[in-house]
Coordinates of C-alpha atoms in Angstrom, one line a residue:
Chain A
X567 CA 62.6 126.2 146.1
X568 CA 60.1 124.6 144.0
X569 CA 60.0 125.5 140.4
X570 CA 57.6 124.6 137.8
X571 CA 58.2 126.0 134.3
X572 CA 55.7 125.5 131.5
X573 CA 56.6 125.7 127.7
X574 CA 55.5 124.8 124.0
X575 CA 52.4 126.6 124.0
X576 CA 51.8 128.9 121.0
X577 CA 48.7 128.8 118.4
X578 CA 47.5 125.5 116.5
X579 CA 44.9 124.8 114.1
X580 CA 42.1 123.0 114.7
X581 CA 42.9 119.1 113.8
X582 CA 46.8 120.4 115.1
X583 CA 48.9 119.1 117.6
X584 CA 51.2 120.2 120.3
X585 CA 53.6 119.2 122.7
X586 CA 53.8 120.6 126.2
X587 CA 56.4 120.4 128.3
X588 CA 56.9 121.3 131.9
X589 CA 60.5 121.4 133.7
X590 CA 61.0 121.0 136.9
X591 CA 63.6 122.0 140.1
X592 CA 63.9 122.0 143.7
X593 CA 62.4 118.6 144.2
X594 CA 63.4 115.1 143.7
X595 CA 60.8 114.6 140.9
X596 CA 61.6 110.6 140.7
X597 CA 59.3 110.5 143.9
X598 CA 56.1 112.8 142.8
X599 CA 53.5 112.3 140.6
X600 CA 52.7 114.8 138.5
X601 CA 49.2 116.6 136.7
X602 CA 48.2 119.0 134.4
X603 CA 45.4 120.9 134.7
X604 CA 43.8 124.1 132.2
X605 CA 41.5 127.0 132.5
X606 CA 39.8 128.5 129.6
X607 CA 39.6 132.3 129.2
X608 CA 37.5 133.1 131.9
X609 CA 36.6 130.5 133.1
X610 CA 37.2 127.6 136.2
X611 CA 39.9 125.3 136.6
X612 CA 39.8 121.9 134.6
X613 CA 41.8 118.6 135.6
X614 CA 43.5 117.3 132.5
X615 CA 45.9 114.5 133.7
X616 CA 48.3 113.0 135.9
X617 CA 50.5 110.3 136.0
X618 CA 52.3 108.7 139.3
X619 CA 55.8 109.3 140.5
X620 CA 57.4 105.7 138.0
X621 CA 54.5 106.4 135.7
X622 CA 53.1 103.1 136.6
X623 CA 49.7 104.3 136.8
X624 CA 48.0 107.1 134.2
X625 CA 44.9 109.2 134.6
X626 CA 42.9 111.2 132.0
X627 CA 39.8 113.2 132.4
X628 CA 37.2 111.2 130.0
X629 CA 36.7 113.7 127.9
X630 CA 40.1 114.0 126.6
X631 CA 40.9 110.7 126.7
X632 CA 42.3 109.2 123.4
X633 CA 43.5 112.8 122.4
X634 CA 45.9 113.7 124.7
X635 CA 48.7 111.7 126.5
X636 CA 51.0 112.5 129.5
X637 CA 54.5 111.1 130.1
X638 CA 57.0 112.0 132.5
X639 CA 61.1 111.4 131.7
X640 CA 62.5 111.2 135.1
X641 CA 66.4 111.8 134.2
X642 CA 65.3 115.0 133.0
X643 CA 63.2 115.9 135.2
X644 CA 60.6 116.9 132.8
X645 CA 56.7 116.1 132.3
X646 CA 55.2 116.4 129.0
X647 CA 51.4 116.4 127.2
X648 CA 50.9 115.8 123.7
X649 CA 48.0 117.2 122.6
X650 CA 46.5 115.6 119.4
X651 CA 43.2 116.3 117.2
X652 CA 43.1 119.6 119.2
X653 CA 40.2 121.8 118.7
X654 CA 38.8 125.3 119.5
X655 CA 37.7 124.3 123.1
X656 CA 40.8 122.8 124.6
X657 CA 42.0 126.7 124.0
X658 CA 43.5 127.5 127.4
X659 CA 46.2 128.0 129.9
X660 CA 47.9 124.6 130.6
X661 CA 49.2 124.6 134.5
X662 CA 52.0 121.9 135.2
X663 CA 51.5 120.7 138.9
X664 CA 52.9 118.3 141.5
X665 CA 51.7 116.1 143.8
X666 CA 52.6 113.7 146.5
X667 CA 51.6 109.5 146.0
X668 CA 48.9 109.0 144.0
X669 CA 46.0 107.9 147.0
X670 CA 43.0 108.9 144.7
X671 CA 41.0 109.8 147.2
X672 CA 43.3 111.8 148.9
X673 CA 45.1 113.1 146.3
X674 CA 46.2 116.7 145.7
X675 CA 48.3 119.2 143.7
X676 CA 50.3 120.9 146.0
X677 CA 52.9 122.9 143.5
X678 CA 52.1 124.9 140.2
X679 CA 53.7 126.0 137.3
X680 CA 52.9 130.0 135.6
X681 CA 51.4 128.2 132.7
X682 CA 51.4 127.6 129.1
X683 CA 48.6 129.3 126.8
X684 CA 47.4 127.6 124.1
X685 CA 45.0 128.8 121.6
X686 CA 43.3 126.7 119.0
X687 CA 42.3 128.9 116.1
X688 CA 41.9 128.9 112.1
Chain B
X53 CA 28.3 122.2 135.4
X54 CA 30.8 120.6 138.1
X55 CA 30.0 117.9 140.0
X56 CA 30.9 120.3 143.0
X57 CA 28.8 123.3 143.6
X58 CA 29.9 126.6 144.7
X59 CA 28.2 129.7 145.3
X60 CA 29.6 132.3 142.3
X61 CA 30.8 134.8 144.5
X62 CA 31.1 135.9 147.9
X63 CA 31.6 139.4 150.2
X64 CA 32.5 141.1 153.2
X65 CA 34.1 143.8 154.6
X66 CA 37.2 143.9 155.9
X67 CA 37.9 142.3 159.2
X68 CA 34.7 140.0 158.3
X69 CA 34.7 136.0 158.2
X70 CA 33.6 134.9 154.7
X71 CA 32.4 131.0 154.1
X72 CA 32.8 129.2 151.1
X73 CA 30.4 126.1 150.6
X74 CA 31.5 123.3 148.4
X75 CA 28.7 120.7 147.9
X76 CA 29.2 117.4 146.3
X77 CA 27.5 114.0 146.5
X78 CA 28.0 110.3 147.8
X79 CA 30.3 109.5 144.7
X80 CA 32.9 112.3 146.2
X81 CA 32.8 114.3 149.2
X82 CA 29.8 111.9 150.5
X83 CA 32.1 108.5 149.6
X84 CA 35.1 110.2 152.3
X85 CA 37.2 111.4 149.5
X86 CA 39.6 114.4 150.7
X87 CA 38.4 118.3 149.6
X88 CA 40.9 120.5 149.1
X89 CA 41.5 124.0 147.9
X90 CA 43.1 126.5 146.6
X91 CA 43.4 130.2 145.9
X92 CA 43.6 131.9 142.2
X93 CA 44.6 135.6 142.8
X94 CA 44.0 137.0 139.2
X95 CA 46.6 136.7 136.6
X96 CA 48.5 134.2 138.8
X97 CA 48.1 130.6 139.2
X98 CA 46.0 128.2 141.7
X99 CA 47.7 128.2 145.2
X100 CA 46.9 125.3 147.7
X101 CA 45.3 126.8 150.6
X102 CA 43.6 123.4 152.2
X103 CA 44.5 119.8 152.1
X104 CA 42.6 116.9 153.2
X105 CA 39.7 119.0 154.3
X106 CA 41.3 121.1 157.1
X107 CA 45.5 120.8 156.8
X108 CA 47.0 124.3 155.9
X109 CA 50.7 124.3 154.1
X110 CA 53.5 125.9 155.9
X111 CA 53.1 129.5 155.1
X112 CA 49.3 130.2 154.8
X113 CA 47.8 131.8 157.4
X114 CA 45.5 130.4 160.2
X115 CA 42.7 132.9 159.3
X116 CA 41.8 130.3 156.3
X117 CA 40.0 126.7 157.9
X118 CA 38.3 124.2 156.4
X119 CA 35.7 122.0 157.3
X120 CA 33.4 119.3 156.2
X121 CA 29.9 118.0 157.1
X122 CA 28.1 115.2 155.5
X123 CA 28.6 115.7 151.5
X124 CA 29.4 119.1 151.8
X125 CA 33.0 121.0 152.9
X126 CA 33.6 124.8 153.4
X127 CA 36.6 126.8 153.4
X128 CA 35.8 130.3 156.1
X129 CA 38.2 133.1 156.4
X130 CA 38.2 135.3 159.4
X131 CA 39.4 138.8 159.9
X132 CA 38.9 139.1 156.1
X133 CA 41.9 141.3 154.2
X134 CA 42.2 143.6 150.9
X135 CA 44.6 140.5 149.6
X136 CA 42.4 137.8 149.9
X137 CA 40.4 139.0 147.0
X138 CA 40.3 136.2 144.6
X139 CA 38.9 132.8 143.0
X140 CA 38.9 129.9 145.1
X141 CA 38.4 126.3 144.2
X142 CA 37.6 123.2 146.0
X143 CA 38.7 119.8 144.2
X144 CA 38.1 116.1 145.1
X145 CA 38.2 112.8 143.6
X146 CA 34.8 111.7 142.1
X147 CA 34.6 108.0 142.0
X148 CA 31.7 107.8 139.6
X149 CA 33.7 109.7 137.2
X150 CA 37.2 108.2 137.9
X151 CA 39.0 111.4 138.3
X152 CA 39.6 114.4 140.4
X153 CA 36.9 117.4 139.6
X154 CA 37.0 121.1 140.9
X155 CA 33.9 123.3 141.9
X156 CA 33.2 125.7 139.5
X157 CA 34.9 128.7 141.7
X158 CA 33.7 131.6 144.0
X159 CA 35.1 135.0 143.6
X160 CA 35.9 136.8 146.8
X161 CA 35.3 140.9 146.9
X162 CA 36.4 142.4 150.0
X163 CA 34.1 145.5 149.9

């Protein structure tokens, strides 16, 4: 079974950082690419990032680019997103999914995590 | 405001067929790039419900199809049930903007 289990979420202060991890099971994760993707409180679903199966190739929505990076540690089968300079609207649940090849115009995220909350607040 | 546009919400009765309408433009579902989507029961995370337009994952039911005409795709579900009340999202690749963008969501009620 595929599992997807999101932690290192908590509350930061604006200008604060924090490091999201996401472990993985039930899956050869050597041969998926991965994303991340976050929902503010009521409110849609936001693609973050993803990054391929060797991490060869890396993909950042524009907005956050520069602030956040992905990174994915294959041995441990473990994905990751440092979040830097963070500020009161990137406040949200952080969802750890997978997906197959990276075809971008075909691409999907088949597989989620529960999710990580993170709240940006003085 | 996404670059795909859904209707906010949606309703029926149950036993009905719903459609959901996802419209984009020539830089996504108009350039032949793939819409898929996915189910948000609340409190619980996304669930792929559609892949490459019209493909359904082992386990979801044939009452959910998708379709797609022009720049525009739509996800219908027939025979409509108390447990498909939910959010549901279409997503695609935009090439303009170099990465993959959901539609701002559509609630489900079954009345």
């Amino acid at each position: 079974e595929v599992q997807l289990v999101e932690s290192g979420g908590g509350l930061v202060k604006p200008g604060g950082s924090l490091r999201l991890s996401c472990a993985a099971s039930g899956f050869t994760f050597s041969t998926y690419s991965m994303n991340w993707v976050r929902q503010a409180p009521g409110k849609g679903l936001e693609w973050v990032s993803s990054i391929s199966s060797s991490s060869t190739y890396i993909y950042y929505a524009d907005s956050l680019r520069g602030r956040f990076t992905i990174s994915k540690d294959n041995a441990k089968n473990s994905l990751f997103l440092q979040m830097n300079s963070l500020r009161a609207e990137d406040t949200a649940v952080y969802y750890c999914s997978r997906g197959p090849d990276i075809v971008a115009t075909k691409y999907y995220f088949d597989y989620w995590g529960q999710g990580s909350l993170v709240t940006v607040s003085s | 405001q996404s670059v795909l546009t859904q209707p906010p919400s949606v309703s029926g009765a149950p036993g009905q067929r719903v459609t959901i309408s996802c419209t984009g433009s020539s830089s996504n579902i108009g350039a032949d790039c793939d819409v898929h989507w996915y189910q948000q029961v609340a409190g619980t995370a996304p669930k792929l419900l559609i892949f490459g337009y019209k493909n359904r994952p082992s386990g979801v039911p044939d009452r959910f199809s998708g379709s797609k005409s022009g720049t525009s795709a739509s996800l219908a579900i027939t025979g409509l049930q108390a447990e498909d009340e939910a959010d549901y999202y279409c997503l695609s690749y935009d090439s303009r903007l170099r990465g993959w963008v959901f539609g701002g969501g559509t609630k489900v009620t079954v009345l």
